[in-house]
Coordinates of C-alpha atoms in Angstrom, one line a residue:
X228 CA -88.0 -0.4 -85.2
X229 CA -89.6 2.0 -87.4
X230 CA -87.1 4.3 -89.3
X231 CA -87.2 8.1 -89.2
X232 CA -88.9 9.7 -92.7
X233 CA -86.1 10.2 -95.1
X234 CA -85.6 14.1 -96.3
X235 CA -83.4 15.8 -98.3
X236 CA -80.5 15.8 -96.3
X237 CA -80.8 12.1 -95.6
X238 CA -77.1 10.9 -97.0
X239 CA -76.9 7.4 -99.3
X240 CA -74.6 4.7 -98.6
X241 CA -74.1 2.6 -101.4
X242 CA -72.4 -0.6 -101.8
X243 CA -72.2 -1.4 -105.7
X244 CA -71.4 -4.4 -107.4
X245 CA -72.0 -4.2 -110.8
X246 CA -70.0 -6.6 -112.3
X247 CA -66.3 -8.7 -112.3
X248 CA -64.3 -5.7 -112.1
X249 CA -64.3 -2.0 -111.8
X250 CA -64.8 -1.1 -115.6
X251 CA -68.4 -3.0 -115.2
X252 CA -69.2 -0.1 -112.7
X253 CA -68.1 2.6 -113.9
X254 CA -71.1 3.5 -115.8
X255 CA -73.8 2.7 -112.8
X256 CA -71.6 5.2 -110.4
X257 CA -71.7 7.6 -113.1
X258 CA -75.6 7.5 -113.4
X259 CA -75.6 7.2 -109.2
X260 CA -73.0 10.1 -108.9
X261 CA -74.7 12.3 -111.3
X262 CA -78.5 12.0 -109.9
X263 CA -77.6 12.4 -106.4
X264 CA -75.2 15.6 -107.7
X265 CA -78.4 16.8 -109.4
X266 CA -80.6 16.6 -106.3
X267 CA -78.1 17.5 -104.0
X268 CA -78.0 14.3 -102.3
X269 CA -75.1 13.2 -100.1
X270 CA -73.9 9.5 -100.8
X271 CA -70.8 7.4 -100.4
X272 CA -69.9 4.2 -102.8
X273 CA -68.1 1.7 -100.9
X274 CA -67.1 -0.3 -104.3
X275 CA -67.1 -4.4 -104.2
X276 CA -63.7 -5.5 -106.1
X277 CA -61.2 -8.5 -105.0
X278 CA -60.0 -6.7 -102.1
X279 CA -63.3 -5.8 -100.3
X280 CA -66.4 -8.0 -99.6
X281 CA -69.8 -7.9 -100.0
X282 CA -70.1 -8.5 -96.5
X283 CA -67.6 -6.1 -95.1
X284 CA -68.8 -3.4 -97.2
X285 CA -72.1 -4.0 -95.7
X286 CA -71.1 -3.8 -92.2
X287 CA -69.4 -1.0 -92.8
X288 CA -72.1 0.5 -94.9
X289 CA -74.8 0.0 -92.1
X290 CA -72.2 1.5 -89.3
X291 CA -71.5 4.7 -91.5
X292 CA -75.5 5.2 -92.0
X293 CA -76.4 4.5 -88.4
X294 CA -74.0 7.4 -87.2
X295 CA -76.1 10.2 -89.5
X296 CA -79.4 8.1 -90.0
X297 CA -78.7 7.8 -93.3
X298 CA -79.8 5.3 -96.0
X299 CA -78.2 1.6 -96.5
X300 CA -78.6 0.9 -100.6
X301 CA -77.5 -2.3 -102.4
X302 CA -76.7 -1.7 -106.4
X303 CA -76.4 -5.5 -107.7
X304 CA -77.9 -8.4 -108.1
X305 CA -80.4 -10.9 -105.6
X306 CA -77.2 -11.9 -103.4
X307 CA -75.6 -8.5 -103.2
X308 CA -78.9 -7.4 -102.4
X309 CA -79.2 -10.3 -99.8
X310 CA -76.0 -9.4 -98.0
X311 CA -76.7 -5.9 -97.8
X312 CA -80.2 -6.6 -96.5
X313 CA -79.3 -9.5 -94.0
X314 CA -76.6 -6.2 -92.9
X315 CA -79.2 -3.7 -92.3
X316 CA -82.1 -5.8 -90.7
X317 CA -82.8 -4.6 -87.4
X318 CA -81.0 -1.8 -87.4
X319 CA -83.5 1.0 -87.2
X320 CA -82.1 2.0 -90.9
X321 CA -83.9 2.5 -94.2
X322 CA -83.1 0.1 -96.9
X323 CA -82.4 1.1 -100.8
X324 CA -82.3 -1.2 -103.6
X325 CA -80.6 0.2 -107.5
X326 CA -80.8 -3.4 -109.4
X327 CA -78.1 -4.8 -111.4
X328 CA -79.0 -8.5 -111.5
X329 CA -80.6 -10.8 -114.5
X330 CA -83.4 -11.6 -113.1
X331 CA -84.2 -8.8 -110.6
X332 CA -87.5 -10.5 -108.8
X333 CA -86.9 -8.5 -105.5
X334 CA -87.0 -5.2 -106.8
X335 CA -89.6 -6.1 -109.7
X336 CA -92.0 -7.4 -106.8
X337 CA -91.8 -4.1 -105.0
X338 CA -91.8 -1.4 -107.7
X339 CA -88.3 -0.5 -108.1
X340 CA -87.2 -0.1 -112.4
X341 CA -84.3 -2.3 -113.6
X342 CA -83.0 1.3 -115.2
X343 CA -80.2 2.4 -112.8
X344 CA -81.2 6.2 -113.4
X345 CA -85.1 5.3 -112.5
X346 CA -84.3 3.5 -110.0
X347 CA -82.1 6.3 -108.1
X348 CA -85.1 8.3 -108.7
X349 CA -87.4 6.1 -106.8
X350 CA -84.8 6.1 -103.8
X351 CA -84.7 10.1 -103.8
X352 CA -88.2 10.6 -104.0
X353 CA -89.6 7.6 -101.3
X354 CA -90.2 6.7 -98.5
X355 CA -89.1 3.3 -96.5
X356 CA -92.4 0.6 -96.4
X357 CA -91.8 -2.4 -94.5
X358 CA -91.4 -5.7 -97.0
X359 CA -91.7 -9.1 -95.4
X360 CA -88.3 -11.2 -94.5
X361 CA -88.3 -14.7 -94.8
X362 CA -86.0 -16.9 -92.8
X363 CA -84.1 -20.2 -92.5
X364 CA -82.2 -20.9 -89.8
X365 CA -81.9 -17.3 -88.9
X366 CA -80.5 -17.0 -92.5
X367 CA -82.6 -14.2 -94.7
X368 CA -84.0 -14.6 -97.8
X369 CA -85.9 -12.4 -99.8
X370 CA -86.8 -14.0 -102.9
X371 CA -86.5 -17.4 -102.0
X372 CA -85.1 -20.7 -100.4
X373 CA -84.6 -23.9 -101.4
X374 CA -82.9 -27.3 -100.3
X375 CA -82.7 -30.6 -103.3
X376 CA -82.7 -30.2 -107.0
X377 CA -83.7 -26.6 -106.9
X378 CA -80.6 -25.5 -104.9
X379 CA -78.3 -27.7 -106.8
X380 CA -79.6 -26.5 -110.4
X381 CA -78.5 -22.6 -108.6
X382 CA -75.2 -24.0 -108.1
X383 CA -74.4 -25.7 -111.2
X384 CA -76.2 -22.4 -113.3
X385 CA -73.5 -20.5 -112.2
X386 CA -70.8 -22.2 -114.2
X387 CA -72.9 -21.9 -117.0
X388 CA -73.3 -18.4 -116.8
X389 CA -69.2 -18.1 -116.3
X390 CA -69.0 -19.6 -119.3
X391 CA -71.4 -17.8 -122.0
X392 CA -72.9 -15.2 -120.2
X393 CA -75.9 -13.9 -117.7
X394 CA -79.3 -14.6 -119.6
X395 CA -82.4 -16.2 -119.3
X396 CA -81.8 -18.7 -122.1
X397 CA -78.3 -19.5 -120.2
X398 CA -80.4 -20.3 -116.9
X399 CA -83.3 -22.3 -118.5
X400 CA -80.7 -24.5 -120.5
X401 CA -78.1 -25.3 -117.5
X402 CA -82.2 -26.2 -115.6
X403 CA -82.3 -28.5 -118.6
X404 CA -79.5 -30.2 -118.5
X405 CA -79.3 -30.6 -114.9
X406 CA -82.4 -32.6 -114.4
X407 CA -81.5 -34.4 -117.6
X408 CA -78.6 -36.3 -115.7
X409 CA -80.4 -37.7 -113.0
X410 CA -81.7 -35.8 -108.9
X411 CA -81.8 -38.1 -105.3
X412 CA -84.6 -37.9 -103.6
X413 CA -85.4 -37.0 -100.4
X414 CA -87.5 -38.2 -97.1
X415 CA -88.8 -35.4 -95.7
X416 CA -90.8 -34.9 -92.1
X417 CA -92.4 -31.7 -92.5
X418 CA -94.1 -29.9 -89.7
X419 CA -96.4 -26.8 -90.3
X420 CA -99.5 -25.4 -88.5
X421 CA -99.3 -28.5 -86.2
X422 CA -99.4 -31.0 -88.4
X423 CA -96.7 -33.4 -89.5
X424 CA -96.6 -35.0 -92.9
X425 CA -94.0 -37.2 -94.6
X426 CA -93.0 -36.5 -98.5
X427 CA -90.8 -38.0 -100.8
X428 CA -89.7 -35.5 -103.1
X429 CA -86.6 -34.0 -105.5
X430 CA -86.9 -30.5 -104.1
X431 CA -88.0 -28.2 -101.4
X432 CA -88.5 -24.7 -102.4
X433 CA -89.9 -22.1 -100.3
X434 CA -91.1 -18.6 -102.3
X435 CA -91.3 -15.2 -100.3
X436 CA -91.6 -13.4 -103.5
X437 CA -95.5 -13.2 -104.8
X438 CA -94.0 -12.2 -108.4
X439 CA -92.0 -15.1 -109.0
X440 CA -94.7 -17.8 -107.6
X441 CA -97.3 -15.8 -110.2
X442 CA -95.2 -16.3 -112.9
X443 CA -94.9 -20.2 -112.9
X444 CA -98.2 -20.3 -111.8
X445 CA -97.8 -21.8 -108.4
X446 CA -101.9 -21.4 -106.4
X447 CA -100.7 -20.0 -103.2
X448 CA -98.6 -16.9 -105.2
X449 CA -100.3 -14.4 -103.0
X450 CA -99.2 -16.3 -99.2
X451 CA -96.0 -13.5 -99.2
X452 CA -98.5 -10.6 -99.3
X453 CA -101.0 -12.5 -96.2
X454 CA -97.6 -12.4 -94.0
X455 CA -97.0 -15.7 -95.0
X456 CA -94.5 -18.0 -97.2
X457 CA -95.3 -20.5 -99.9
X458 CA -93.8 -23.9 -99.4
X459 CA -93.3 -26.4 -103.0
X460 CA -92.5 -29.8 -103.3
X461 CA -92.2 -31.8 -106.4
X462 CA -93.9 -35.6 -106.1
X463 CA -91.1 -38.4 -107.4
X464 CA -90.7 -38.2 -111.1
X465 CA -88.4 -40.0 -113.9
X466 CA -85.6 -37.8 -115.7
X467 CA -87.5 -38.0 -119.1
X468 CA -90.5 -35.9 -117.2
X469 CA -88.5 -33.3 -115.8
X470 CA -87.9 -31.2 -119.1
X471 CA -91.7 -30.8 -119.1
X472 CA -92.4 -29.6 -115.7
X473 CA -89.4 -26.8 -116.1
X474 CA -91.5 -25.9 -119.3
X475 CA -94.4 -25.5 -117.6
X476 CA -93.1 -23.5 -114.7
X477 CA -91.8 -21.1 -117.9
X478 CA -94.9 -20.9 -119.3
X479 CA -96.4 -20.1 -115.9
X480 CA -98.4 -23.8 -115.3
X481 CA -96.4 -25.2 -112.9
X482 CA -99.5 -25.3 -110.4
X483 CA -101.9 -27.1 -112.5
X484 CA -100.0 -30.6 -112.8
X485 CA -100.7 -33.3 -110.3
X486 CA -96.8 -33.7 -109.5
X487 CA -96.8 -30.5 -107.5
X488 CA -98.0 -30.1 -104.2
X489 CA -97.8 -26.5 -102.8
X490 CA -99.0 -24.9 -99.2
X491 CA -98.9 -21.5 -97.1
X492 CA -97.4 -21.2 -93.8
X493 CA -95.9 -19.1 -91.4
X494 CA -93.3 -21.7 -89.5
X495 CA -92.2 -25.3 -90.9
X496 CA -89.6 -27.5 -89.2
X497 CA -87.9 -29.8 -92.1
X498 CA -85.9 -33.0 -91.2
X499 CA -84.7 -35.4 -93.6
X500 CA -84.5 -39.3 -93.3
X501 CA -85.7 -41.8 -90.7
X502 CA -82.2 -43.3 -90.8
X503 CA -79.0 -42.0 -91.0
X504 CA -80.4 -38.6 -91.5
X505 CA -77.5 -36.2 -92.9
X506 CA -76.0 -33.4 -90.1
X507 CA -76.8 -30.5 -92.7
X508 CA -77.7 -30.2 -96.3
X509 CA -76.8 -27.6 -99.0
X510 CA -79.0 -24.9 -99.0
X511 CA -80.1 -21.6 -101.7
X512 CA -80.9 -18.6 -100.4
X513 CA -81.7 -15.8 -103.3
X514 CA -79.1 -17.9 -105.6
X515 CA -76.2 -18.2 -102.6
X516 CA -75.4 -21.6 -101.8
X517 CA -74.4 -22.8 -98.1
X518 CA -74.6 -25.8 -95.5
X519 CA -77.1 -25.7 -93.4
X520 CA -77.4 -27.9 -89.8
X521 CA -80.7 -29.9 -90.0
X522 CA -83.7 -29.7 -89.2
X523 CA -84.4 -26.7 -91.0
X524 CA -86.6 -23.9 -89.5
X525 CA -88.4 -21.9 -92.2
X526 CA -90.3 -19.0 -90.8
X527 CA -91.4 -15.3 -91.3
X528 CA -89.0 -13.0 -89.4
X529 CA -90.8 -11.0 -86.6
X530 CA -89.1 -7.5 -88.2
X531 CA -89.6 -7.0 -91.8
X532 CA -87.3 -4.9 -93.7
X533 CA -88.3 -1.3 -94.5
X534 CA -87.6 -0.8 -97.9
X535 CA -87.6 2.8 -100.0
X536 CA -90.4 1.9 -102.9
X537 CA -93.4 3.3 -104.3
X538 CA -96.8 2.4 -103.2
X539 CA -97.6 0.5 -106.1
X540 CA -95.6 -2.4 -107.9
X541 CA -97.0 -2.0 -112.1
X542 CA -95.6 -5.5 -113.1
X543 CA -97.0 -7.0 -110.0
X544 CA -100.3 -5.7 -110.4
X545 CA -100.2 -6.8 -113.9
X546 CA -99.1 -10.4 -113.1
X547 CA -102.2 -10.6 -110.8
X548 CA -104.5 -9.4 -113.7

């Protein structure tokens, strides 16, 4: 469902998480406050702290909007923006993205500034465009998913960046020293386009975000804009030649080694193991870790998200250059 053009009078409901407590946003609900103020926007912050949710915020967020047809807006990083998104899909309601993450590939990919102020301009001033969903087991993802070494080097990141900090350096060195110590390996049927194929690999990682695949140089980079997602699997490796395929993925070469295989597709059943196959597995989605039942299902969802963003994405554009 297609939702009504946005005017001036269409009010904002934001749910913000800047940060570990409510000094760290103080400053982005200034900036938000202030700009709407200025254009004489209507908005309401429902404010993530220990007492309130993401997800309840987000419920509540998408009730409050449906009763005005208003805007649902996420301010935070890839899994705020997740939860707020997995909220407002399917409910006839314009989505709204201010970023407040490290890495940001969601809102990069679809033209949206990391600046807070810039950003609230882009909401004011567009209109919603639908943006492809991608799903795995009915669970969204926007970025990406991922099952194997990929997921578990998410998971252990995060204690890293507890510990000194959100940065890029903090994320490539806990990726170091995670496949330093050692990844299982997985049998994996996979079934796509109705063909079956066993693999042995470390990782499954499946990219609905055209930006991030350009960037480590992954061939199929452009399957999210063709209504499609891009599937990668890493071929069995030892530890000492792990450091140099997460170097190449940083310089943006990760396609042109042998030890990758990558492919497009629109649905892909995954099951693991011809004997004693596990019951579920831990799975990423955008950064957020959870069990998952097996076989997986990855697939497009039917409905995409419709999305307030310019016509044009500048750093996408120039990644494709």
């Amino acid at each position: 469902m297609q939702p009504s053009p946005l005017g001036p009078s269409s009010p904002l409901f934001i749910v913000l998480n800047a940060g570990s407590g409510s000094a760290d946003a103080a400053e982005p609900r200034e900036i938000i406050e202030q700009g709407c103020a200025a254009a004489g926007r209507r908005l309401r912050i429902f404010l993530v702290d220990e007492r309130a949710t993401v997800q309840a915020l987000a419920r509540e967020a998408v009730e409050r909007a449906r009763a005005v047809d208003g805007v649902v807006v996420a301010a935070g990083g890839d899994g705020t923006i997740n939860t707020v998104a997995r909220a407002t899909l399917g409910s006839g309601l314009a989505f709204g993205v201010l970023p407040q993450g490290t890495f940001n590939y969601f809102s990069r990919a679809h033209g949206i500034p990391r600046d807070t102020a810039q950003a609230l301009q882009v909401l004011l001033a567009e209109q919603p465009r639908p943006v492809q969903v991608g799903l795995v087991n009915d669970r969204l993802f926007l970025v990406n998913a991922s099952m194997g070494l990929y997921a578990e080097l998410l998971e252990e990141r995060e204690s890293y960046k507890v510990r000194f900090g959100r940065s890029r350096w903090v994320a490539f060195f806990a990726g170091l020293l995670t496949v330093m110590r050692g990844h299982r390996h997985w049998n994996l049927r996979i079934a796509s386009h109705g063909v079956e194929r066993d693999i042995r690999t470390t990782t499954l990682f499946v990219g609905n975000n055209p930006l991030q695949l350009l960037q480590v140089g992954i061939e199929h980079a452009d399957a999210p804009e063709n209504g499609q997602l891009a599937a990668i699997t890493l071929k069995p490796m030892g530890v000492l030649a792990m450091p140099g395929l997460l170097v190449r993925g940083a310089l943006g070469r990760l396609g042109s080694t042998d030890e990758v295989l990558s492919f497009p597709f629109e649905s892909m059943t995954v099951k693991a193991g011809r004997l004693h196959p596990p019951r579920r597995v831990k799975v990423a989605t955008d950064g957020e870790i959870a069990w998952a039942e097996m076989p997986l299902l990855f697939r497009v969802s039917p409905e995409p998200l419709w999305l307030v963003r310019p016509d044009i994405a500048p750093e996408l554009e120039a990644a494709k250059q």
